[in-house]
Amino acid sequence: MKKLSLYLISLIFICSLAIADDPSERCGVELTAKLEGYMKWLKEELPHIEPAINQNCKIQIMNLKELTEKDKEKLKRHEIELSDENNKIV
């Protein structure tokens, strides 16, 4: 019974980490602050993009399909991985 209780507690803890909605919970406060600063800079550089921090603690462009090739090239120069909603690199 004790092992089952520990197993259930562990399972609940792992599940709560997996579904964390707050990037600072998933990625850590320091990395999240860096990513948010970078996203702010990106919005200044390309105001029409919609950056977000994805589940893998990387910046993802939410409106990727709406970007021009020139915009995509600019993002690639800054080493931002461009992936679609299925996480396929474009």
mmCIF file with all atom_site columns, C-alpha atoms in Angstrom:
data_model
loop_
_atom_site.group_PDB
_atom_site.id
_atom_site.type_symbol
_atom_site.label_atom_id
_atom_site.label_alt_id
_atom_site.label_comp_id
_atom_site.label_asym_id
_atom_site.label_entity_id
_atom_site.label_seq_id
_atom_site.pdbx_PDB_ins_code
_atom_site.Cartn_x
_atom_site.Cartn_y
_atom_site.Cartn_z
_atom_site.occupancy
_atom_site.B_iso_or_equiv
_atom_site.pdbx_formal_charge
_atom_site.auth_seq_id
_atom_site.auth_comp_id
_atom_site.auth_asym_id
_atom_site.auth_atom_id
_atom_site.pdbx_PDB_model_num
ATOM 1  C CA . MET A 1 1  ? 0.000  0.000  0.000   1.00 0.00 ? 1  MET A CA 1
ATOM 2  C CA . LYS A 1 2  ? 2.849  2.368  0.834   1.00 0.00 ? 2  LYS A CA 1
ATOM 3  C CA . LYS A 1 3  ? 4.487  1.738  -2.557  1.00 0.00 ? 3  LYS A CA 1
ATOM 4  C CA . LEU A 1 4  ? 1.206  2.448  -4.319  1.00 0.00 ? 4  LEU A CA 1
ATOM 5  C CA . SER A 1 5  ? 0.836  5.755  -2.472  1.00 0.00 ? 5  SER A CA 1
ATOM 6  C CA . LEU A 1 6  ? 4.372  6.804  -3.397  1.00 0.00 ? 6  LEU A CA 1
ATOM 7  C CA . TYR A 1 7  ? 3.732  5.791  -7.002  1.00 0.00 ? 7  TYR A CA 1
ATOM 8  C CA . LEU A 1 8  ? 0.538  7.863  -7.165  1.00 0.00 ? 8  LEU A CA 1
ATOM 9  C CA . ILE A 1 9  ? 2.228  10.898 -5.606  1.00 0.00 ? 9  ILE A CA 1
ATOM 10 C CA . SER A 1 10 ? 5.102  10.597 -8.099  1.00 0.00 ? 10 SER A CA 1
ATOM 11 C CA . LEU A 1 11 ? 2.681  10.239 -10.988 1.00 0.00 ? 11 LEU A CA 1
ATOM 12 C CA . ILE A 1 12 ? 0.711  13.325 -9.941  1.00 0.00 ? 12 ILE A CA 1
ATOM 13 C CA . PHE A 1 13 ? 3.935  15.330 -9.601  1.00 0.00 ? 13 PHE A CA 1
ATOM 14 C CA . ILE A 1 14 ? 5.204  14.262 -13.039 1.00 0.00 ? 14 ILE A CA 1
ATOM 15 C CA . CYS A 1 15 ? 1.839  15.012 -14.653 1.00 0.00 ? 15 CYS A CA 1
ATOM 16 C CA . SER A 1 16 ? 1.718  18.450 -13.081 1.00 0.00 ? 16 SER A CA 1
ATOM 17 C CA . LEU A 1 17 ? 5.148  19.230 -14.550 1.00 0.00 ? 17 LEU A CA 1
ATOM 18 C CA . ALA A 1 18 ? 4.141  17.963 -17.972 1.00 0.00 ? 18 ALA A CA 1
ATOM 19 C CA . ILE A 1 19 ? 1.067  20.173 -18.196 1.00 0.00 ? 19 ILE A CA 1
ATOM 20 C CA . ALA A 1 20 ? 2.521  23.316 -16.668 1.00 0.00 ? 20 ALA A CA 1
ATOM 21 C CA . ASP A 1 21 ? 1.089  26.301 -18.526 1.00 0.00 ? 21 ASP A CA 1
ATOM 22 C CA . ASP A 1 22 ? 3.499  28.863 -17.154 1.00 0.00 ? 22 ASP A CA 1
ATOM 23 C CA . PRO A 1 23 ? 6.792  28.934 -19.098 1.00 0.00 ? 23 PRO A CA 1
ATOM 24 C CA . SER A 1 24 ? 8.727  29.770 -15.932 1.00 0.00 ? 24 SER A CA 1
ATOM 25 C CA . GLU A 1 25 ? 7.431  26.536 -14.377 1.00 0.00 ? 25 GLU A CA 1
ATOM 26 C CA . ARG A 1 26 ? 8.456  24.498 -17.432 1.00 0.00 ? 26 ARG A CA 1
ATOM 27 C CA . CYS A 1 27 ? 11.711 26.210 -18.370 1.00 0.00 ? 27 CYS A CA 1
ATOM 28 C CA . GLY A 1 28 ? 12.906 27.856 -15.191 1.00 0.00 ? 28 GLY A CA 1
ATOM 29 C CA . VAL A 1 29 ? 12.775 31.522 -14.305 1.00 0.00 ? 29 VAL A CA 1
ATOM 30 C CA . GLU A 1 30 ? 16.191 32.470 -15.705 1.00 0.00 ? 30 GLU A CA 1
ATOM 31 C CA . LEU A 1 31 ? 15.704 30.861 -19.138 1.00 0.00 ? 31 LEU A CA 1
ATOM 32 C CA . THR A 1 32 ? 12.166 32.235 -19.375 1.00 0.00 ? 32 THR A CA 1
ATOM 33 C CA . ALA A 1 33 ? 13.421 35.758 -18.669 1.00 0.00 ? 33 ALA A CA 1
ATOM 34 C CA . LYS A 1 34 ? 16.040 35.418 -21.424 1.00 0.00 ? 34 LYS A CA 1
ATOM 35 C CA . LEU A 1 35 ? 13.493 34.051 -23.896 1.00 0.00 ? 35 LEU A CA 1
ATOM 36 C CA . GLU A 1 36 ? 10.991 36.797 -23.071 1.00 0.00 ? 36 GLU A CA 1
ATOM 37 C CA . GLY A 1 37 ? 13.690 39.442 -23.590 1.00 0.00 ? 37 GLY A CA 1
ATOM 38 C CA . TYR A 1 38 ? 14.548 37.895 -26.936 1.00 0.00 ? 38 TYR A CA 1
ATOM 39 C CA . MET A 1 39 ? 10.860 37.795 -27.912 1.00 0.00 ? 39 MET A CA 1
ATOM 40 C CA . LYS A 1 40 ? 10.552 41.499 -27.068 1.00 0.00 ? 40 LYS A CA 1
ATOM 41 C CA . TRP A 1 41 ? 13.522 42.242 -29.331 1.00 0.00 ? 41 TRP A CA 1
ATOM 42 C CA . LEU A 1 42 ? 11.982 40.106 -32.098 1.00 0.00 ? 42 LEU A CA 1
ATOM 43 C CA . LYS A 1 43 ? 8.701  42.032 -31.847 1.00 0.00 ? 43 LYS A CA 1
ATOM 44 C CA . GLU A 1 44 ? 10.641 45.280 -32.278 1.00 0.00 ? 44 GLU A CA 1
ATOM 45 C CA . GLU A 1 45 ? 12.494 43.842 -35.284 1.00 0.00 ? 45 GLU A CA 1
ATOM 46 C CA . LEU A 1 46 ? 9.415  42.236 -36.888 1.00 0.00 ? 46 LEU A CA 1
ATOM 47 C CA . PRO A 1 47 ? 6.288  43.752 -35.279 1.00 0.00 ? 47 PRO A CA 1
ATOM 48 C CA . HIS A 1 48 ? 3.859  41.512 -37.171 1.00 0.00 ? 48 HIS A CA 1
ATOM 49 C CA . ILE A 1 49 ? 5.179  38.195 -35.812 1.00 0.00 ? 49 ILE A CA 1
ATOM 50 C CA . GLU A 1 50 ? 3.605  36.319 -32.899 1.00 0.00 ? 50 GLU A CA 1
ATOM 51 C CA . PRO A 1 51 ? 6.376  34.648 -30.876 1.00 0.00 ? 51 PRO A CA 1
ATOM 52 C CA . ALA A 1 52 ? 5.652  32.294 -27.972 1.00 0.00 ? 52 ALA A CA 1
ATOM 53 C CA . ILE A 1 53 ? 7.618  29.945 -25.738 1.00 0.00 ? 53 ILE A CA 1
ATOM 54 C CA . ASN A 1 54 ? 6.699  26.384 -26.702 1.00 0.00 ? 54 ASN A CA 1
ATOM 55 C CA . GLN A 1 55 ? 6.676  23.204 -24.584 1.00 0.00 ? 55 GLN A CA 1
ATOM 56 C CA . ASN A 1 56 ? 10.347 22.571 -25.461 1.00 0.00 ? 56 ASN A CA 1
ATOM 57 C CA . CYS A 1 57 ? 11.422 25.944 -24.025 1.00 0.00 ? 57 CYS A CA 1
ATOM 58 C CA . LYS A 1 58 ? 12.141 27.370 -27.464 1.00 0.00 ? 58 LYS A CA 1
ATOM 59 C CA . ILE A 1 59 ? 10.698 30.370 -29.246 1.00 0.00 ? 59 ILE A CA 1
ATOM 60 C CA . GLN A 1 60 ? 8.043  29.405 -31.757 1.00 0.00 ? 60 GLN A CA 1
ATOM 61 C CA . ILE A 1 61 ? 6.462  31.761 -34.281 1.00 0.00 ? 61 ILE A CA 1
ATOM 62 C CA . MET A 1 62 ? 2.714  31.228 -34.072 1.00 0.00 ? 62 MET A CA 1
ATOM 63 C CA . ASN A 1 63 ? 1.800  32.913 -37.371 1.00 0.00 ? 63 ASN A CA 1
ATOM 64 C CA . LEU A 1 64 ? 4.553  31.308 -39.436 1.00 0.00 ? 64 LEU A CA 1
ATOM 65 C CA . LYS A 1 65 ? 2.311  30.746 -42.472 1.00 0.00 ? 65 LYS A CA 1
ATOM 66 C CA . GLU A 1 66 ? 1.708  34.497 -42.756 1.00 0.00 ? 66 GLU A CA 1
ATOM 67 C CA . LEU A 1 67 ? 5.399  35.455 -42.923 1.00 0.00 ? 67 LEU A CA 1
ATOM 68 C CA . THR A 1 68 ? 7.190  36.382 -46.118 1.00 0.00 ? 68 THR A CA 1
ATOM 69 C CA . GLU A 1 69 ? 10.362 34.644 -47.256 1.00 0.00 ? 69 GLU A CA 1
ATOM 70 C CA . LYS A 1 70 ? 12.287 37.794 -46.307 1.00 0.00 ? 70 LYS A CA 1
ATOM 71 C CA . ASP A 1 71 ? 10.917 37.570 -42.744 1.00 0.00 ? 71 ASP A CA 1
ATOM 72 C CA . LYS A 1 72 ? 11.823 33.876 -42.539 1.00 0.00 ? 72 LYS A CA 1
ATOM 73 C CA . GLU A 1 73 ? 15.368 34.554 -43.726 1.00 0.00 ? 73 GLU A CA 1
ATOM 74 C CA . LYS A 1 74 ? 15.757 37.284 -41.106 1.00 0.00 ? 74 LYS A CA 1
ATOM 75 C CA . LEU A 1 75 ? 14.605 34.888 -38.389 1.00 0.00 ? 75 LEU A CA 1
ATOM 76 C CA . LYS A 1 76 ? 16.928 32.127 -39.616 1.00 0.00 ? 76 LYS A CA 1
ATOM 77 C CA . ARG A 1 77 ? 19.865 34.552 -39.435 1.00 0.00 ? 77 ARG A CA 1
ATOM 78 C CA . HIS A 1 78 ? 19.085 34.895 -35.741 1.00 0.00 ? 78 HIS A CA 1
ATOM 79 C CA . GLU A 1 79 ? 19.153 31.093 -35.446 1.00 0.00 ? 79 GLU A CA 1
ATOM 80 C CA . ILE A 1 80 ? 15.454 30.772 -34.731 1.00 0.00 ? 80 ILE A CA 1
ATOM 81 C CA . GLU A 1 81 ? 14.231 27.354 -35.752 1.00 0.00 ? 81 GLU A CA 1
ATOM 82 C CA . LEU A 1 82 ? 11.136 27.697 -37.910 1.00 0.00 ? 82 LEU A CA 1
ATOM 83 C CA . SER A 1 83 ? 8.679  24.870 -37.404 1.00 0.00 ? 83 SER A CA 1
ATOM 84 C CA . ASP A 1 84 ? 5.017  24.592 -38.290 1.00 0.00 ? 84 ASP A CA 1
ATOM 85 C CA . GLU A 1 85 ? 2.174  23.595 -35.979 1.00 0.00 ? 85 GLU A CA 1
ATOM 86 C CA . ASN A 1 86 ? 3.164  19.917 -36.398 1.00 0.00 ? 86 ASN A CA 1
ATOM 87 C CA . ASN A 1 87 ? 6.738  20.745 -35.302 1.00 0.00 ? 87 ASN A CA 1
ATOM 88 C CA . LYS A 1 88 ? 8.091  20.020 -38.784 1.00 0.00 ? 88 LYS A CA 1
ATOM 89 C CA . ILE A 1 89 ? 11.010 22.297 -39.617 1.00 0.00 ? 89 ILE A CA 1
ATOM 90 C CA . VAL A 1 90 ? 10.307 24.486 -42.639 1.00 0.00 ? 90 VAL A CA 1
#
